[in-house]
JSON list of C-alpha atoms in Angstrom, two decimals:
[
{"chain": "A", "resi": 34, "resn": "UNK", "atom": "CA", "xyz": [10.17, -9.05, 45.86]},
{"chain": "A", "resi": 35, "resn": "UNK", "atom": "CA", "xyz": [11.63, -11.47, 43.32]},
{"chain": "A", "resi": 36, "resn": "UNK", "atom": "CA", "xyz": [8.14, -12.49, 42.13]},
{"chain": "A", "resi": 37, "resn": "UNK", "atom": "CA", "xyz": [7.11, -8.85, 41.52]},
{"chain": "A", "resi": 38, "resn": "UNK", "atom": "CA", "xyz": [10.27, -8.15, 39.52]},
{"chain": "A", "resi": 39, "resn": "UNK", "atom": "CA", "xyz": [9.67, -11.18, 37.27]},
{"chain": "A", "resi": 40, "resn": "UNK", "atom": "CA", "xyz": [6.05, -10.18, 36.61]},
{"chain": "A", "resi": 41, "resn": "UNK", "atom": "CA", "xyz": [7.05, -6.68, 35.55]},
{"chain": "A", "resi": 42, "resn": "UNK", "atom": "CA", "xyz": [9.23, -8.12, 32.77]},
{"chain": "A", "resi": 43, "resn": "UNK", "atom": "CA", "xyz": [6.35, -10.03, 31.19]},
{"chain": "A", "resi": 44, "resn": "UNK", "atom": "CA", "xyz": [4.41, -8.42, 28.34]},
{"chain": "A", "resi": 45, "resn": "UNK", "atom": "CA", "xyz": [1.29, -6.59, 29.57]},
{"chain": "A", "resi": 46, "resn": "UNK", "atom": "CA", "xyz": [-0.85, -8.27, 26.93]},
{"chain": "A", "resi": 47, "resn": "UNK", "atom": "CA", "xyz": [-1.43, -11.94, 26.26]},
{"chain": "A", "resi": 48, "resn": "UNK", "atom": "CA", "xyz": [-1.59, -11.30, 22.51]},
{"chain": "A", "resi": 49, "resn": "UNK", "atom": "CA", "xyz": [1.26, -13.21, 20.89]},
{"chain": "A", "resi": 50, "resn": "UNK", "atom": "CA", "xyz": [1.85, -10.39, 18.38]},
{"chain": "A", "resi": 51, "resn": "UNK", "atom": "CA", "xyz": [3.08, -7.95, 21.02]},
{"chain": "A", "resi": 52, "resn": "UNK", "atom": "CA", "xyz": [6.24, -9.60, 22.27]},
{"chain": "A", "resi": 53, "resn": "UNK", "atom": "CA", "xyz": [8.41, -6.54, 22.80]},
{"chain": "A", "resi": 54, "resn": "UNK", "atom": "CA", "xyz": [11.66, -7.89, 21.39]},
{"chain": "A", "resi": 55, "resn": "UNK", "atom": "CA", "xyz": [10.31, -8.73, 17.92]},
{"chain": "A", "resi": 56, "resn": "UNK", "atom": "CA", "xyz": [8.78, -5.40, 16.84]},
{"chain": "A", "resi": 57, "resn": "UNK", "atom": "CA", "xyz": [11.66, -4.83, 14.43]},
{"chain": "A", "resi": 58, "resn": "UNK", "atom": "CA", "xyz": [10.97, -8.14, 12.71]},
{"chain": "A", "resi": 59, "resn": "UNK", "atom": "CA", "xyz": [7.40, -6.99, 12.01]},
{"chain": "A", "resi": 60, "resn": "UNK", "atom": "CA", "xyz": [8.76, -3.66, 10.74]},
{"chain": "A", "resi": 61, "resn": "UNK", "atom": "CA", "xyz": [11.18, -5.44, 8.44]},
{"chain": "A", "resi": 62, "resn": "UNK", "atom": "CA", "xyz": [8.48, -7.79, 7.15]},
{"chain": "A", "resi": 63, "resn": "UNK", "atom": "CA", "xyz": [5.85, -5.13, 6.47]},
{"chain": "A", "resi": 64, "resn": "UNK", "atom": "CA", "xyz": [8.08, -2.35, 5.18]},
{"chain": "A", "resi": 65, "resn": "UNK", "atom": "CA", "xyz": [10.48, -4.66, 3.32]},
{"chain": "A", "resi": 66, "resn": "UNK", "atom": "CA", "xyz": [7.64, -6.81, 2.01]},
{"chain": "A", "resi": 67, "resn": "UNK", "atom": "CA", "xyz": [5.79, -3.78, 0.66]},
{"chain": "A", "resi": 68, "resn": "UNK", "atom": "CA", "xyz": [8.97, -2.54, -1.02]},
{"chain": "A", "resi": 69, "resn": "UNK", "atom": "CA", "xyz": [9.37, -5.98, -2.61]},
{"chain": "A", "resi": 70, "resn": "UNK", "atom": "CA", "xyz": [5.78, -5.82, -3.88]},
{"chain": "A", "resi": 71, "resn": "UNK", "atom": "CA", "xyz": [6.58, -2.43, -5.38]},
{"chain": "A", "resi": 72, "resn": "UNK", "atom": "CA", "xyz": [9.63, -3.97, -7.04]},
{"chain": "A", "resi": 73, "resn": "UNK", "atom": "CA", "xyz": [7.45, -6.77, -8.40]},
{"chain": "A", "resi": 74, "resn": "UNK", "atom": "CA", "xyz": [5.04, -4.19, -9.82]},
{"chain": "A", "resi": 75, "resn": "UNK", "atom": "CA", "xyz": [7.98, -2.46, -11.49]},
{"chain": "A", "resi": 76, "resn": "UNK", "atom": "CA", "xyz": [9.21, -5.74, -12.97]},
{"chain": "A", "resi": 77, "resn": "UNK", "atom": "CA", "xyz": [5.74, -6.65, -14.23]},
{"chain": "A", "resi": 78, "resn": "UNK", "atom": "CA", "xyz": [5.39, -3.20, -15.75]},
{"chain": "A", "resi": 79, "resn": "UNK", "atom": "CA", "xyz": [8.65, -3.56, -17.63]},
{"chain": "A", "resi": 80, "resn": "UNK", "atom": "CA", "xyz": [10.20, -0.64, -19.38]},
{"chain": "A", "resi": 81, "resn": "UNK", "atom": "CA", "xyz": [7.80, 2.26, -19.42]},
{"chain": "A", "resi": 82, "resn": "UNK", "atom": "CA", "xyz": [6.59, 2.96, -22.93]},
{"chain": "A", "resi": 83, "resn": "UNK", "atom": "CA", "xyz": [7.46, 6.37, -24.27]},
{"chain": "A", "resi": 84, "resn": "UNK", "atom": "CA", "xyz": [4.76, 9.00, -24.01]},
{"chain": "A", "resi": 85, "resn": "UNK", "atom": "CA", "xyz": [6.26, 10.89, -26.94]},
{"chain": "A", "resi": 86, "resn": "UNK", "atom": "CA", "xyz": [3.55, 11.54, -29.48]},
{"chain": "A", "resi": 87, "resn": "UNK", "atom": "CA", "xyz": [0.83, 11.27, -26.82]},
{"chain": "A", "resi": 88, "resn": "UNK", "atom": "CA", "xyz": [-0.98, 14.28, -25.46]},
{"chain": "A", "resi": 89, "resn": "UNK", "atom": "CA", "xyz": [-0.70, 14.26, -21.68]},
{"chain": "A", "resi": 90, "resn": "UNK", "atom": "CA", "xyz": [-3.31, 15.69, -19.31]},
{"chain": "A", "resi": 91, "resn": "UNK", "atom": "CA", "xyz": [-2.61, 19.03, -17.62]},
{"chain": "A", "resi": 92, "resn": "UNK", "atom": "CA", "xyz": [-0.64, 18.84, -14.37]},
{"chain": "A", "resi": 93, "resn": "UNK", "atom": "CA", "xyz": [1.35, 15.79, -15.48]},
{"chain": "A", "resi": 94, "resn": "UNK", "atom": "CA", "xyz": [4.45, 15.57, -13.31]},
{"chain": "A", "resi": 95, "resn": "UNK", "atom": "CA", "xyz": [7.90, 15.20, -14.91]},
{"chain": "A", "resi": 96, "resn": "UNK", "atom": "CA", "xyz": [8.83, 11.59, -15.66]},
{"chain": "A", "resi": 97, "resn": "UNK", "atom": "CA", "xyz": [11.60, 11.56, -12.99]},
{"chain": "A", "resi": 98, "resn": "UNK", "atom": "CA", "xyz": [9.06, 12.25, -10.22]},
{"chain": "A", "resi": 99, "resn": "UNK", "atom": "CA", "xyz": [7.28, 8.90, -10.53]},
{"chain": "A", "resi": 100, "resn": "UNK", "atom": "CA", "xyz": [10.03, 6.43, -9.53]},
{"chain": "A", "resi": 101, "resn": "UNK", "atom": "CA", "xyz": [11.09, 8.67, -6.64]},
{"chain": "A", "resi": 102, "resn": "UNK", "atom": "CA", "xyz": [7.59, 9.16, -5.30]},
{"chain": "A", "resi": 103, "resn": "UNK", "atom": "CA", "xyz": [6.57, 5.53, -5.78]},
{"chain": "A", "resi": 104, "resn": "UNK", "atom": "CA", "xyz": [9.63, 4.44, -3.78]},
{"chain": "A", "resi": 105, "resn": "UNK", "atom": "CA", "xyz": [8.68, 6.79, -0.95]},
{"chain": "A", "resi": 106, "resn": "UNK", "atom": "CA", "xyz": [5.05, 5.73, -1.18]},
{"chain": "A", "resi": 107, "resn": "UNK", "atom": "CA", "xyz": [5.84, 2.00, -0.92]},
{"chain": "A", "resi": 108, "resn": "UNK", "atom": "CA", "xyz": [7.91, 2.66, 2.20]},
{"chain": "A", "resi": 109, "resn": "UNK", "atom": "CA", "xyz": [5.02, 4.72, 3.62]},
{"chain": "A", "resi": 110, "resn": "UNK", "atom": "CA", "xyz": [2.49, 1.96, 2.84]},
{"chain": "A", "resi": 111, "resn": "UNK", "atom": "CA", "xyz": [4.72, -0.51, 4.67]},
{"chain": "A", "resi": 112, "resn": "UNK", "atom": "CA", "xyz": [5.00, 1.83, 7.67]},
{"chain": "A", "resi": 113, "resn": "UNK", "atom": "CA", "xyz": [1.23, 2.30, 7.67]},
{"chain": "A", "resi": 114, "resn": "UNK", "atom": "CA", "xyz": [0.62, -1.44, 7.65]},
{"chain": "A", "resi": 115, "resn": "UNK", "atom": "CA", "xyz": [3.23, -1.96, 10.38]},
{"chain": "A", "resi": 116, "resn": "UNK", "atom": "CA", "xyz": [1.55, 0.68, 12.59]},
{"chain": "A", "resi": 117, "resn": "UNK", "atom": "CA", "xyz": [-1.83, -0.94, 12.12]},
{"chain": "A", "resi": 118, "resn": "UNK", "atom": "CA", "xyz": [-0.45, -4.41, 12.83]},
{"chain": "A", "resi": 119, "resn": "UNK", "atom": "CA", "xyz": [1.38, -3.38, 16.01]},
{"chain": "A", "resi": 120, "resn": "UNK", "atom": "CA", "xyz": [-1.44, -1.31, 17.55]},
{"chain": "A", "resi": 121, "resn": "UNK", "atom": "CA", "xyz": [-2.31, -2.98, 20.84]},
{"chain": "A", "resi": 122, "resn": "UNK", "atom": "CA", "xyz": [-5.85, -1.61, 20.83]},
{"chain": "A", "resi": 123, "resn": "UNK", "atom": "CA", "xyz": [-6.91, -3.56, 17.73]},
{"chain": "A", "resi": 124, "resn": "UNK", "atom": "CA", "xyz": [-8.52, -6.94, 18.22]},
{"chain": "A", "resi": 125, "resn": "UNK", "atom": "CA", "xyz": [-6.55, -9.80, 16.70]},
{"chain": "A", "resi": 126, "resn": "UNK", "atom": "CA", "xyz": [-9.46, -10.70, 14.38]},
{"chain": "A", "resi": 127, "resn": "UNK", "atom": "CA", "xyz": [-9.71, -7.11, 13.07]},
{"chain": "A", "resi": 128, "resn": "UNK", "atom": "CA", "xyz": [-5.95, -6.95, 12.58]},
{"chain": "A", "resi": 129, "resn": "UNK", "atom": "CA", "xyz": [-6.06, -10.09, 10.44]},
{"chain": "A", "resi": 130, "resn": "UNK", "atom": "CA", "xyz": [-9.03, -8.82, 8.40]},
{"chain": "A", "resi": 131, "resn": "UNK", "atom": "CA", "xyz": [-7.17, -5.55, 7.79]},
{"chain": "A", "resi": 132, "resn": "UNK", "atom": "CA", "xyz": [-4.13, -7.48, 6.64]},
{"chain": "A", "resi": 133, "resn": "UNK", "atom": "CA", "xyz": [-6.16, -9.63, 4.23]},
{"chain": "A", "resi": 134, "resn": "UNK", "atom": "CA", "xyz": [-7.77, -6.48, 2.77]},
{"chain": "A", "resi": 135, "resn": "UNK", "atom": "CA", "xyz": [-4.31, -4.90, 2.47]},
{"chain": "A", "resi": 136, "resn": "UNK", "atom": "CA", "xyz": [-3.04, -7.88, 0.45]},
{"chain": "A", "resi": 137, "resn": "UNK", "atom": "CA", "xyz": [-6.12, -7.86, -1.78]},
{"chain": "A", "resi": 138, "resn": "UNK", "atom": "CA", "xyz": [-5.43, -4.19, -2.42]},
{"chain": "A", "resi": 139, "resn": "UNK", "atom": "CA", "xyz": [-1.76, -4.87, -3.16]},
{"chain": "A", "resi": 140, "resn": "UNK", "atom": "CA", "xyz": [-2.86, -7.51, -5.69]},
{"chain": "A", "resi": 141, "resn": "UNK", "atom": "CA", "xyz": [-4.63, -4.76, -7.65]},
{"chain": "A", "resi": 142, "resn": "UNK", "atom": "CA", "xyz": [-1.65, -2.44, -7.14]},
{"chain": "A", "resi": 143, "resn": "UNK", "atom": "CA", "xyz": [0.97, -4.90, -8.38]},
{"chain": "A", "resi": 144, "resn": "UNK", "atom": "CA", "xyz": [-0.94, -5.86, -11.54]},
{"chain": "A", "resi": 145, "resn": "UNK", "atom": "CA", "xyz": [-1.86, -2.38, -12.77]},
{"chain": "A", "resi": 146, "resn": "UNK", "atom": "CA", "xyz": [1.62, -1.64, -14.26]},
{"chain": "A", "resi": 147, "resn": "UNK", "atom": "CA", "xyz": [1.46, -4.94, -16.14]},
{"chain": "A", "resi": 148, "resn": "UNK", "atom": "CA", "xyz": [-1.75, -3.91, -17.88]},
{"chain": "A", "resi": 149, "resn": "UNK", "atom": "CA", "xyz": [-0.78, -0.30, -18.49]},
{"chain": "A", "resi": 150, "resn": "UNK", "atom": "CA", "xyz": [2.91, -0.46, -19.38]},
{"chain": "A", "resi": 151, "resn": "UNK", "atom": "CA", "xyz": [3.83, -3.97, -20.53]},
{"chain": "A", "resi": 152, "resn": "UNK", "atom": "CA", "xyz": [0.60, -5.02, -22.20]},
{"chain": "A", "resi": 153, "resn": "UNK", "atom": "CA", "xyz": [-0.20, -1.46, -23.31]},
{"chain": "A", "resi": 154, "resn": "UNK", "atom": "CA", "xyz": [-3.87, -1.77, -22.35]},
{"chain": "A", "resi": 155, "resn": "UNK", "atom": "CA", "xyz": [-4.61, 1.71, -20.98]},
{"chain": "A", "resi": 156, "resn": "UNK", "atom": "CA", "xyz": [-8.40, 1.36, -21.14]},
{"chain": "A", "resi": 157, "resn": "UNK", "atom": "CA", "xyz": [-8.38, -1.96, -19.27]},
{"chain": "A", "resi": 158, "resn": "UNK", "atom": "CA", "xyz": [-5.81, -0.52, -16.84]},
{"chain": "A", "resi": 159, "resn": "UNK", "atom": "CA", "xyz": [-8.14, 2.42, -16.19]},
{"chain": "A", "resi": 160, "resn": "UNK", "atom": "CA", "xyz": [-10.99, 0.04, -15.37]},
{"chain": "A", "resi": 161, "resn": "UNK", "atom": "CA", "xyz": [-8.60, -1.97, -13.17]},
{"chain": "A", "resi": 162, "resn": "UNK", "atom": "CA", "xyz": [-7.69, 1.30, -11.47]},
{"chain": "A", "resi": 163, "resn": "UNK", "atom": "CA", "xyz": [-11.27, 1.67, -10.23]},
{"chain": "A", "resi": 164, "resn": "UNK", "atom": "CA", "xyz": [-10.85, -1.56, -8.25]},
{"chain": "A", "resi": 165, "resn": "UNK", "atom": "CA", "xyz": [-7.43, -0.37, -7.08]},
{"chain": "A", "resi": 166, "resn": "UNK", "atom": "CA", "xyz": [-8.86, 2.88, -5.70]},
{"chain": "A", "resi": 167, "resn": "UNK", "atom": "CA", "xyz": [-11.94, 1.16, -4.23]},
{"chain": "A", "resi": 168, "resn": "UNK", "atom": "CA", "xyz": [-9.77, -1.35, -2.39]},
{"chain": "A", "resi": 169, "resn": "UNK", "atom": "CA", "xyz": [-7.45, 1.46, -1.23]},
{"chain": "A", "resi": 170, "resn": "UNK", "atom": "CA", "xyz": [-10.45, 3.34, 0.19]},
{"chain": "A", "resi": 171, "resn": "UNK", "atom": "CA", "xyz": [-11.58, 0.24, 2.08]},
{"chain": "A", "resi": 172, "resn": "UNK", "atom": "CA", "xyz": [-8.09, -0.30, 3.52]},
{"chain": "A", "resi": 173, "resn": "UNK", "atom": "CA", "xyz": [-7.76, 3.41, 4.34]},
{"chain": "A", "resi": 174, "resn": "UNK", "atom": "CA", "xyz": [-11.09, 3.36, 6.21]},
{"chain": "A", "resi": 175, "resn": "UNK", "atom": "CA", "xyz": [-10.10, 0.24, 8.15]},
{"chain": "A", "resi": 176, "resn": "UNK", "atom": "CA", "xyz": [-6.66, 1.64, 8.95]},
{"chain": "A", "resi": 177, "resn": "UNK", "atom": "CA", "xyz": [-8.18, 4.95, 10.14]},
{"chain": "A", "resi": 178, "resn": "UNK", "atom": "CA", "xyz": [-10.44, 3.03, 12.50]},
{"chain": "A", "resi": 179, "resn": "UNK", "atom": "CA", "xyz": [-7.55, 0.91, 13.70]},
{"chain": "A", "resi": 180, "resn": "UNK", "atom": "CA", "xyz": [-4.75, 3.49, 14.06]},
{"chain": "A", "resi": 181, "resn": "UNK", "atom": "CA", "xyz": [-4.97, 7.19, 13.20]},
{"chain": "A", "resi": 182, "resn": "UNK", "atom": "CA", "xyz": [-1.36, 7.48, 12.00]},
{"chain": "A", "resi": 183, "resn": "UNK", "atom": "CA", "xyz": [-1.74, 4.40, 9.79]},
{"chain": "A", "resi": 184, "resn": "UNK", "atom": "CA", "xyz": [-4.93, 5.85, 8.32]},
{"chain": "A", "resi": 185, "resn": "UNK", "atom": "CA", "xyz": [-3.35, 9.24, 7.61]},
{"chain": "A", "resi": 186, "resn": "UNK", "atom": "CA", "xyz": [-0.35, 7.67, 5.87]},
{"chain": "A", "resi": 187, "resn": "UNK", "atom": "CA", "xyz": [-2.60, 5.41, 3.80]},
{"chain": "A", "resi": 188, "resn": "UNK", "atom": "CA", "xyz": [-4.79, 8.42, 2.97]},
{"chain": "A", "resi": 189, "resn": "UNK", "atom": "CA", "xyz": [-1.81, 10.21, 1.38]},
{"chain": "A", "resi": 190, "resn": "UNK", "atom": "CA", "xyz": [-1.19, 7.12, -0.75]},
{"chain": "A", "resi": 191, "resn": "UNK", "atom": "CA", "xyz": [-4.88, 6.97, -1.75]},
{"chain": "A", "resi": 192, "resn": "UNK", "atom": "CA", "xyz": [-4.75, 10.61, -2.84]},
{"chain": "A", "resi": 193, "resn": "UNK", "atom": "CA", "xyz": [-1.70, 9.79, -4.98]},
{"chain": "A", "resi": 194, "resn": "UNK", "atom": "CA", "xyz": [-3.69, 6.93, -6.55]},
{"chain": "A", "resi": 195, "resn": "UNK", "atom": "CA", "xyz": [-6.48, 9.35, -7.45]},
{"chain": "A", "resi": 196, "resn": "UNK", "atom": "CA", "xyz": [-3.91, 11.57, -9.17]},
{"chain": "A", "resi": 197, "resn": "UNK", "atom": "CA", "xyz": [-2.49, 8.54, -11.02]},
{"chain": "A", "resi": 198, "resn": "UNK", "atom": "CA", "xyz": [-6.04, 7.57, -12.08]},
{"chain": "A", "resi": 199, "resn": "UNK", "atom": "CA", "xyz": [-6.51, 11.09, -13.43]},
{"chain": "A", "resi": 200, "resn": "UNK", "atom": "CA", "xyz": [-3.35, 10.65, -15.51]},
{"chain": "A", "resi": 201, "resn": "UNK", "atom": "CA", "xyz": [-4.48, 7.24, -16.79]},
{"chain": "A", "resi": 202, "resn": "UNK", "atom": "CA", "xyz": [-7.96, 8.48, -17.68]},
{"chain": "A", "resi": 203, "resn": "UNK", "atom": "CA", "xyz": [-6.61, 11.72, -19.16]},
{"chain": "A", "resi": 204, "resn": "UNK", "atom": "CA", "xyz": [-4.24, 9.80, -21.41]},
{"chain": "A", "resi": 205, "resn": "UNK", "atom": "CA", "xyz": [-7.16, 7.74, -22.71]},
{"chain": "A", "resi": 206, "resn": "UNK", "atom": "CA", "xyz": [-9.49, 10.69, -23.25]},
{"chain": "A", "resi": 207, "resn": "UNK", "atom": "CA", "xyz": [-6.84, 12.75, -25.04]},
{"chain": "A", "resi": 208, "resn": "UNK", "atom": "CA", "xyz": [-5.39, 10.01, -27.24]},
{"chain": "A", "resi": 209, "resn": "UNK", "atom": "CA", "xyz": [-7.78, 7.12, -27.88]}
]
């Protein structure tokens, strides 16, 4: 009887990533880490240059929308990555590949504001954006295959990136 009770307390998987009492540490690392990367992107971007005097593309959201939505989006990206990481059905090797691809994507994400806002290189930033969206699509595909919820959340973010690309490209086409 004692032996059976002890065995039932052990994790059902031998994978070291699924120790039940540390799920919240993973959540804190992925969600908090993604928020920190978003903060780094904001710092690298510096103060947003004024769009006064520039013609903006149709359907441009009010300026106040962007910091609010980006904050929500970075939390969502972190949740998506956490869900993918904690899914017990994913092989450890695939989980690590997904994480590497996620960080490659975040590299493109973090540097875009630097090129667009601080260095005022909208054409280069638009080209950079192509790599940003391509890497987001790869991560989204991998996350969909790994965990449906993670893929759906990342898909919403990818759609937002397409809208942001439209704004970047529209600004160039209308003003340069």
